[in-house]
mmCIF file with all atom_site columns, C-alpha atoms and ligand atoms in Angstrom:
data_model
loop_
_atom_site.group_PDB
_atom_site.id
_atom_site.type_symbol
_atom_site.label_atom_id
_atom_site.label_alt_id
_atom_site.label_comp_id
_atom_site.label_asym_id
_atom_site.label_entity_id
_atom_site.label_seq_id
_atom_site.pdbx_PDB_ins_code
_atom_site.Cartn_x
_atom_site.Cartn_y
_atom_site.Cartn_z
_atom_site.occupancy
_atom_site.B_iso_or_equiv
_atom_site.pdbx_formal_charge
_atom_site.auth_seq_id
_atom_site.auth_comp_id
_atom_site.auth_asym_id
_atom_site.auth_atom_id
_atom_site.pdbx_PDB_model_num
ATOM   1   C  CA  . MET A 1 1   ? 5.904  -67.547 -274.918 1.00 97.00 ? 1   MET A CA  1
ATOM   2   C  CA  . ILE A 1 2   ? 4.515  -65.515 -272.061 1.00 97.00 ? 2   ILE A CA  1
ATOM   3   C  CA  . LEU A 1 3   ? 7.222  -64.054 -269.869 1.00 98.00 ? 3   LEU A CA  1
ATOM   4   C  CA  . SER A 1 4   ? 5.757  -62.556 -266.751 1.00 98.00 ? 4   SER A CA  1
ATOM   5   C  CA  . GLY A 1 5   ? 6.286  -62.079 -263.058 1.00 98.00 ? 5   GLY A CA  1
ATOM   6   C  CA  . ARG A 1 6   ? 6.407  -59.546 -260.303 1.00 98.00 ? 6   ARG A CA  1
ATOM   7   C  CA  . VAL A 1 7   ? 8.941  -56.876 -259.570 1.00 98.00 ? 7   VAL A CA  1
ATOM   8   C  CA  . LEU A 1 8   ? 9.605  -56.545 -255.880 1.00 98.00 ? 8   LEU A CA  1
ATOM   9   C  CA  . ALA A 1 9   ? 11.569 -54.009 -253.893 1.00 97.00 ? 9   ALA A CA  1
ATOM   10  C  CA  . ALA A 1 10  ? 14.979 -54.921 -252.502 1.00 95.00 ? 10  ALA A CA  1
ATOM   11  C  CA  . ASP A 1 11  ? 13.272 -56.388 -249.424 1.00 95.00 ? 11  ASP A CA  1
ATOM   12  C  CA  . GLY A 1 12  ? 11.921 -59.145 -251.676 1.00 94.00 ? 12  GLY A CA  1
ATOM   13  C  CA  . ARG A 1 13  ? 8.331  -58.550 -250.515 1.00 96.00 ? 13  ARG A CA  1
ATOM   14  C  CA  . THR A 1 14  ? 7.045  -55.100 -251.377 1.00 97.00 ? 14  THR A CA  1
ATOM   15  C  CA  . PRO A 1 15  ? 5.529  -54.844 -254.880 1.00 98.00 ? 15  PRO A CA  1
ATOM   16  C  CA  . ALA A 1 16  ? 7.322  -52.277 -257.036 1.00 98.00 ? 16  ALA A CA  1
ATOM   17  C  CA  . ALA A 1 17  ? 4.943  -50.248 -259.201 1.00 98.00 ? 17  ALA A CA  1
ATOM   18  C  CA  . ASP A 1 18  ? 5.895  -48.122 -262.225 1.00 98.00 ? 18  ASP A CA  1
ATOM   19  C  CA  . ILE A 1 19  ? 9.125  -49.981 -262.941 1.00 98.00 ? 19  ILE A CA  1
ATOM   20  C  CA  . VAL A 1 20  ? 10.100 -50.257 -266.592 1.00 98.00 ? 20  VAL A CA  1
ATOM   21  C  CA  . VAL A 1 21  ? 11.203 -53.728 -267.671 1.00 98.00 ? 21  VAL A CA  1
ATOM   22  C  CA  . TYR A 1 22  ? 12.932 -53.789 -271.051 1.00 98.00 ? 22  TYR A CA  1
ATOM   23  C  CA  . ALA A 1 23  ? 13.489 -57.122 -272.778 1.00 97.00 ? 23  ALA A CA  1
ATOM   24  C  CA  . HIS A 1 24  ? 15.235 -58.160 -275.960 1.00 95.00 ? 24  HIS A CA  1
ATOM   25  C  CA  . HIS A 1 25  ? 16.102 -61.551 -277.344 1.00 95.00 ? 25  HIS A CA  1
ATOM   26  C  CA  . THR A 1 26  ? 16.956 -63.564 -280.424 1.00 93.00 ? 26  THR A CA  1
ATOM   27  C  CA  . ASN A 1 27  ? 14.486 -65.116 -282.801 1.00 92.00 ? 27  ASN A CA  1
ATOM   28  C  CA  . ALA A 1 28  ? 13.821 -68.840 -283.231 1.00 93.00 ? 28  ALA A CA  1
ATOM   29  C  CA  . LEU A 1 29  ? 17.094 -69.139 -285.190 1.00 91.00 ? 29  LEU A CA  1
ATOM   30  C  CA  . GLY A 1 30  ? 19.193 -67.525 -282.482 1.00 92.00 ? 30  GLY A CA  1
ATOM   31  C  CA  . LEU A 1 31  ? 19.649 -64.279 -284.424 1.00 89.00 ? 31  LEU A CA  1
ATOM   32  C  CA  . TYR A 1 32  ? 18.990 -60.721 -283.293 1.00 87.00 ? 32  TYR A CA  1
ATOM   33  C  CA  . ALA A 1 33  ? 18.516 -58.930 -286.595 1.00 75.00 ? 33  ALA A CA  1
ATOM   34  C  CA  . ASP A 1 34  ? 16.076 -60.135 -289.205 1.00 64.00 ? 34  ASP A CA  1
ATOM   35  C  CA  . GLY A 1 35  ? 17.852 -58.829 -292.316 1.00 54.00 ? 35  GLY A CA  1
ATOM   36  C  CA  . SER A 1 36  ? 15.341 -56.065 -292.999 1.00 61.00 ? 36  SER A CA  1
ATOM   37  C  CA  . ASP A 1 37  ? 16.062 -52.359 -292.958 1.00 60.00 ? 37  ASP A CA  1
ATOM   38  C  CA  . GLU A 1 38  ? 17.310 -51.839 -289.481 1.00 62.00 ? 38  GLU A CA  1
ATOM   39  C  CA  . THR A 1 39  ? 17.141 -48.989 -287.104 1.00 71.00 ? 39  THR A CA  1
ATOM   40  C  CA  . GLU A 1 40  ? 20.010 -48.427 -284.697 1.00 72.00 ? 40  GLU A CA  1
ATOM   41  C  CA  . TRP A 1 41  ? 18.080 -50.238 -281.968 1.00 72.00 ? 41  TRP A CA  1
ATOM   42  C  CA  . SER A 1 42  ? 17.207 -53.094 -284.267 1.00 73.00 ? 42  SER A CA  1
ATOM   43  C  CA  . ARG A 1 43  ? 20.851 -53.493 -285.242 1.00 72.00 ? 43  ARG A CA  1
ATOM   44  C  CA  . ARG A 1 44  ? 21.956 -53.505 -281.605 1.00 74.00 ? 44  ARG A CA  1
ATOM   45  C  CA  . HIS A 1 45  ? 19.136 -55.410 -279.959 1.00 80.00 ? 45  HIS A CA  1
ATOM   46  C  CA  . GLY A 1 46  ? 17.328 -57.204 -282.771 1.00 82.00 ? 46  GLY A CA  1
ATOM   47  C  CA  . ARG A 1 47  ? 13.752 -57.058 -283.835 1.00 85.00 ? 47  ARG A CA  1
ATOM   48  C  CA  . LEU A 1 48  ? 12.290 -58.748 -280.760 1.00 92.00 ? 48  LEU A CA  1
ATOM   49  C  CA  . ARG A 1 49  ? 12.438 -56.096 -278.088 1.00 93.00 ? 49  ARG A CA  1
ATOM   50  C  CA  . GLY A 1 50  ? 10.050 -54.085 -276.001 1.00 95.00 ? 50  GLY A CA  1
ATOM   51  C  CA  . TRP A 1 51  ? 9.298  -52.613 -272.658 1.00 97.00 ? 51  TRP A CA  1
ATOM   52  C  CA  . VAL A 1 52  ? 6.471  -52.660 -270.168 1.00 98.00 ? 52  VAL A CA  1
ATOM   53  C  CA  . ARG A 1 53  ? 5.744  -50.835 -266.943 1.00 98.00 ? 53  ARG A CA  1
ATOM   54  C  CA  . THR A 1 54  ? 4.730  -52.717 -263.804 1.00 98.00 ? 54  THR A CA  1
ATOM   55  C  CA  . ASP A 1 55  ? 1.239  -52.248 -262.418 1.00 98.00 ? 55  ASP A CA  1
ATOM   56  C  CA  . SER A 1 56  ? 0.369  -51.311 -258.840 1.00 98.00 ? 56  SER A CA  1
ATOM   57  C  CA  . GLU A 1 57  ? 1.145  -54.866 -257.695 1.00 98.00 ? 57  GLU A CA  1
ATOM   58  C  CA  . GLY A 1 58  ? 4.451  -55.018 -259.519 1.00 98.00 ? 58  GLY A CA  1
ATOM   59  C  CA  . HIS A 1 59  ? 3.229  -57.330 -262.299 1.00 98.00 ? 59  HIS A CA  1
ATOM   60  C  CA  . TYR A 1 60  ? 4.812  -57.306 -265.730 1.00 98.00 ? 60  TYR A CA  1
ATOM   61  C  CA  . ARG A 1 61  ? 4.057  -59.416 -268.785 1.00 98.00 ? 61  ARG A CA  1
ATOM   62  C  CA  . PHE A 1 62  ? 5.475  -59.901 -272.275 1.00 98.00 ? 62  PHE A CA  1
ATOM   63  C  CA  . GLU A 1 63  ? 3.871  -61.881 -275.073 1.00 97.00 ? 63  GLU A CA  1
ATOM   64  C  CA  . THR A 1 64  ? 6.681  -62.991 -277.342 1.00 96.00 ? 64  THR A CA  1
ATOM   65  C  CA  . ILE A 1 65  ? 8.283  -66.130 -278.732 1.00 96.00 ? 65  ILE A CA  1
ATOM   66  C  CA  . LYS A 1 66  ? 10.801 -68.460 -277.194 1.00 96.00 ? 66  LYS A CA  1
ATOM   67  C  CA  . PRO A 1 67  ? 14.324 -67.502 -278.295 1.00 96.00 ? 67  PRO A CA  1
ATOM   68  C  CA  . ALA A 1 68  ? 16.932 -69.986 -279.503 1.00 96.00 ? 68  ALA A CA  1
ATOM   69  C  CA  . PRO A 1 69  ? 20.647 -70.116 -278.620 1.00 96.00 ? 69  PRO A CA  1
ATOM   70  C  CA  . TYR A 1 70  ? 23.053 -68.241 -280.892 1.00 93.00 ? 70  TYR A CA  1
ATOM   71  C  CA  . PRO A 1 71  ? 24.059 -70.354 -283.930 1.00 92.00 ? 71  PRO A CA  1
ATOM   72  C  CA  . SER A 1 72  ? 27.549 -70.512 -282.389 1.00 93.00 ? 72  SER A CA  1
ATOM   73  C  CA  . ARG A 1 73  ? 25.987 -72.145 -279.322 1.00 94.00 ? 73  ARG A CA  1
ATOM   74  C  CA  . ALA A 1 74  ? 28.090 -69.794 -277.197 1.00 93.00 ? 74  ALA A CA  1
ATOM   75  C  CA  . LEU A 1 75  ? 25.288 -69.244 -274.709 1.00 95.00 ? 75  LEU A CA  1
ATOM   76  C  CA  . PRO A 1 76  ? 22.005 -70.832 -273.710 1.00 98.00 ? 76  PRO A CA  1
ATOM   77  C  CA  . ALA A 1 77  ? 18.850 -69.344 -275.209 1.00 98.00 ? 77  ALA A CA  1
ATOM   78  C  CA  . HIS A 1 78  ? 18.287 -66.188 -273.202 1.00 98.00 ? 78  HIS A CA  1
ATOM   79  C  CA  . VAL A 1 79  ? 16.229 -63.043 -272.781 1.00 98.00 ? 79  VAL A CA  1
ATOM   80  C  CA  . HIS A 1 80  ? 18.133 -59.908 -271.799 1.00 97.00 ? 80  HIS A CA  1
ATOM   81  C  CA  . LEU A 1 81  ? 16.374 -57.792 -269.190 1.00 98.00 ? 81  LEU A CA  1
ATOM   82  C  CA  . PHE A 1 82  ? 17.006 -54.240 -268.081 1.00 98.00 ? 82  PHE A CA  1
ATOM   83  C  CA  . ILE A 1 83  ? 15.318 -52.401 -265.250 1.00 98.00 ? 83  ILE A CA  1
ATOM   84  C  CA  . GLY A 1 84  ? 14.358 -48.748 -265.258 1.00 98.00 ? 84  GLY A CA  1
ATOM   85  C  CA  . GLU A 1 85  ? 13.553 -47.342 -261.851 1.00 97.00 ? 85  GLU A CA  1
ATOM   86  C  CA  . PRO A 1 86  ? 12.306 -43.769 -261.703 1.00 94.00 ? 86  PRO A CA  1
ATOM   87  C  CA  . GLY A 1 87  ? 15.218 -41.368 -261.322 1.00 93.00 ? 87  GLY A CA  1
ATOM   88  C  CA  . ARG A 1 88  ? 17.934 -44.011 -261.695 1.00 94.00 ? 88  ARG A CA  1
ATOM   89  C  CA  . ARG A 1 89  ? 20.133 -45.209 -264.501 1.00 95.00 ? 89  ARG A CA  1
ATOM   90  C  CA  . PRO A 1 90  ? 18.793 -48.376 -266.140 1.00 96.00 ? 90  PRO A CA  1
ATOM   91  C  CA  . TYR A 1 91  ? 20.676 -51.492 -265.154 1.00 97.00 ? 91  TYR A CA  1
ATOM   92  C  CA  . TYR A 1 92  ? 20.788 -55.060 -266.404 1.00 97.00 ? 92  TYR A CA  1
ATOM   93  C  CA  . ILE A 1 93  ? 19.785 -58.087 -264.398 1.00 98.00 ? 93  ILE A CA  1
ATOM   94  C  CA  . ASP A 1 94  ? 20.512 -61.766 -264.984 1.00 98.00 ? 94  ASP A CA  1
ATOM   95  C  CA  . ASP A 1 95  ? 19.258 -63.042 -268.320 1.00 98.00 ? 95  ASP A CA  1
ATOM   96  C  CA  . VAL A 1 96  ? 16.235 -65.296 -268.360 1.00 98.00 ? 96  VAL A CA  1
ATOM   97  C  CA  . VAL A 1 97  ? 17.373 -68.816 -269.332 1.00 98.00 ? 97  VAL A CA  1
ATOM   98  C  CA  . PHE A 1 98  ? 15.477 -72.071 -269.358 1.00 98.00 ? 98  PHE A CA  1
ATOM   99  C  CA  . ASP A 1 99  ? 16.172 -74.802 -266.829 1.00 97.00 ? 99  ASP A CA  1
ATOM   100 C  CA  . GLY A 1 100 ? 17.073 -78.151 -268.370 1.00 96.00 ? 100 GLY A CA  1
ATOM   101 C  CA  . GLU A 1 101 ? 17.949 -76.694 -271.761 1.00 97.00 ? 101 GLU A CA  1
ATOM   102 C  CA  . PHE A 1 102 ? 21.247 -76.429 -273.593 1.00 97.00 ? 102 PHE A CA  1
ATOM   103 C  CA  . GLY A 1 103 ? 23.894 -74.576 -271.622 1.00 97.00 ? 103 GLY A CA  1
ATOM   104 C  CA  . VAL A 1 104 ? 22.005 -74.269 -268.333 1.00 98.00 ? 104 VAL A CA  1
ATOM   105 C  CA  . ASP A 1 105 ? 24.305 -76.556 -266.423 1.00 97.00 ? 105 ASP A CA  1
ATOM   106 C  CA  . ARG A 1 106 ? 26.294 -76.605 -263.206 1.00 96.00 ? 106 ARG A CA  1
ATOM   107 C  CA  . ASP A 1 107 ? 28.871 -74.152 -264.558 1.00 96.00 ? 107 ASP A CA  1
ATOM   108 C  CA  . TYR A 1 108 ? 26.177 -71.749 -265.664 1.00 97.00 ? 108 TYR A CA  1
ATOM   109 C  CA  . ARG A 1 109 ? 24.554 -71.892 -262.236 1.00 97.00 ? 109 ARG A CA  1
ATOM   110 C  CA  . ALA A 1 110 ? 27.898 -71.225 -260.556 1.00 97.00 ? 110 ALA A CA  1
ATOM   111 C  CA  . ARG A 1 111 ? 28.496 -68.176 -262.763 1.00 97.00 ? 111 ARG A CA  1
ATOM   112 C  CA  . GLN A 1 112 ? 25.141 -66.512 -262.099 1.00 97.00 ? 112 GLN A CA  1
ATOM   113 C  CA  . GLU A 1 113 ? 25.467 -62.970 -260.820 1.00 97.00 ? 113 GLU A CA  1
ATOM   114 C  CA  . LEU A 1 114 ? 21.969 -63.192 -259.313 1.00 97.00 ? 114 LEU A CA  1
ATOM   115 C  CA  . ARG A 1 115 ? 21.266 -59.606 -260.281 1.00 97.00 ? 115 ARG A CA  1
ATOM   116 C  CA  . GLY A 1 116 ? 17.555 -59.213 -259.745 1.00 98.00 ? 116 GLY A CA  1
ATOM   117 C  CA  . GLY A 1 117 ? 17.514 -62.765 -258.402 1.00 97.00 ? 117 GLY A CA  1
ATOM   118 C  CA  . SER A 1 118 ? 18.091 -65.923 -260.403 1.00 97.00 ? 118 SER A CA  1
ATOM   119 C  CA  . GLY A 1 119 ? 17.220 -65.772 -264.097 1.00 98.00 ? 119 GLY A CA  1
ATOM   120 C  CA  . ILE A 1 120 ? 16.840 -69.535 -264.430 1.00 98.00 ? 120 ILE A CA  1
ATOM   121 C  CA  . VAL A 1 121 ? 13.172 -70.282 -265.051 1.00 98.00 ? 121 VAL A CA  1
ATOM   122 C  CA  . THR A 1 122 ? 11.219 -73.489 -265.470 1.00 97.00 ? 122 THR A CA  1
ATOM   123 C  CA  . LEU A 1 123 ? 9.150  -73.411 -268.644 1.00 97.00 ? 123 LEU A CA  1
ATOM   124 C  CA  . ARG A 1 124 ? 5.606  -74.711 -268.550 1.00 97.00 ? 124 ARG A CA  1
ATOM   125 C  CA  . ARG A 1 125 ? 3.534  -75.738 -271.542 1.00 96.00 ? 125 ARG A CA  1
ATOM   126 C  CA  . ASP A 1 126 ? 0.171  -74.057 -272.019 1.00 93.00 ? 126 ASP A CA  1
ATOM   127 C  CA  . PRO A 1 127 ? -2.298 -75.088 -274.723 1.00 93.00 ? 127 PRO A CA  1
ATOM   128 C  CA  . VAL A 1 128 ? -3.166 -71.461 -275.516 1.00 89.00 ? 128 VAL A CA  1
ATOM   129 C  CA  . SER A 1 129 ? 0.014  -69.475 -274.918 1.00 83.00 ? 129 SER A CA  1
ATOM   130 C  CA  . GLY A 1 130 ? 2.585  -72.097 -275.809 1.00 93.00 ? 130 GLY A CA  1
ATOM   131 C  CA  . TRP A 1 131 ? 5.350  -71.608 -273.311 1.00 97.00 ? 131 TRP A CA  1
ATOM   132 C  CA  . ILE A 1 132 ? 4.957  -69.902 -269.974 1.00 98.00 ? 132 ILE A CA  1
ATOM   133 C  CA  . ALA A 1 133 ? 8.008  -68.491 -268.214 1.00 98.00 ? 133 ALA A CA  1
ATOM   134 C  CA  . GLN A 1 134 ? 7.688  -66.823 -264.853 1.00 98.00 ? 134 GLN A CA  1
ATOM   135 C  CA  . ARG A 1 135 ? 10.454 -64.736 -263.404 1.00 98.00 ? 135 ARG A CA  1
ATOM   136 C  CA  . ASP A 1 136 ? 10.102 -62.544 -260.356 1.00 98.00 ? 136 ASP A CA  1
ATOM   137 C  CA  . ILE A 1 137 ? 12.602 -59.716 -260.089 1.00 98.00 ? 137 ILE A CA  1
ATOM   138 C  CA  . ARG A 1 138 ? 14.087 -58.168 -256.978 1.00 98.00 ? 138 ARG A CA  1
ATOM   139 C  CA  . LEU A 1 139 ? 15.292 -54.598 -257.367 1.00 98.00 ? 139 LEU A CA  1
ATOM   140 C  CA  . GLU A 1 140 ? 18.840 -53.672 -256.468 1.00 95.00 ? 140 GLU A CA  1
ATOM   141 C  CA  . VAL A 1 141 ? 19.755 -52.208 -253.143 1.00 92.00 ? 141 VAL A CA  1
ATOM   142 C  CA  . HIS A 1 142 ? 20.832 -48.650 -253.790 1.00 84.00 ? 142 HIS A CA  1
ATOM   143 C  CA  . PRO A 1 143 ? 23.200 -46.780 -251.539 1.00 79.00 ? 143 PRO A CA  1
ATOM   144 C  CA  . ALA A 1 144 ? 21.349 -44.303 -249.349 1.00 72.00 ? 144 ALA A CA  1
ATOM   145 C  CA  . SER A 1 145 ? 21.251 -40.926 -250.989 1.00 54.00 ? 145 SER A CA  1
ATOM   146 C  CA  . ARG A 1 146 ? 22.724 -38.019 -249.082 1.00 51.00 ? 146 ARG A CA  1
HETATM 147 FE FE1 . FE2 B 2 .   ? 22.247 -62.058 -276.118 1.00 65.51 ? 1   FE2 B FE1 1
#
């Protein structure tokens, strides 16, 4: 699965360069860890994790696999995203979830926090990449510094 998009400033228009996007998600069985020797980060976030930095036009892109829901089916399949803006504490935004799939229903939509904009994406099939998921991200409004 390719997960990509643009990071935009809080105005929703201006491309945001040099923003770190960190992603982690379950494997195709809905599990984070893979049972191998685990580092602290692997134990907490699983094996499938990584970060990228946006280019001058705010683009980011991950090449990964499509996650599955937890075996408990407690949540839809999801990709956790965190944003690192220069000089600010990292913060989470709404998970990426897949429209029309298990758990992405009316209740889920009503509960969205809309941090970074909606995380509900429409998957497209691509003969080369498999799944394509596009999610644009709007940065948080920060209180004016004094
Ligand atoms: Fe999770």
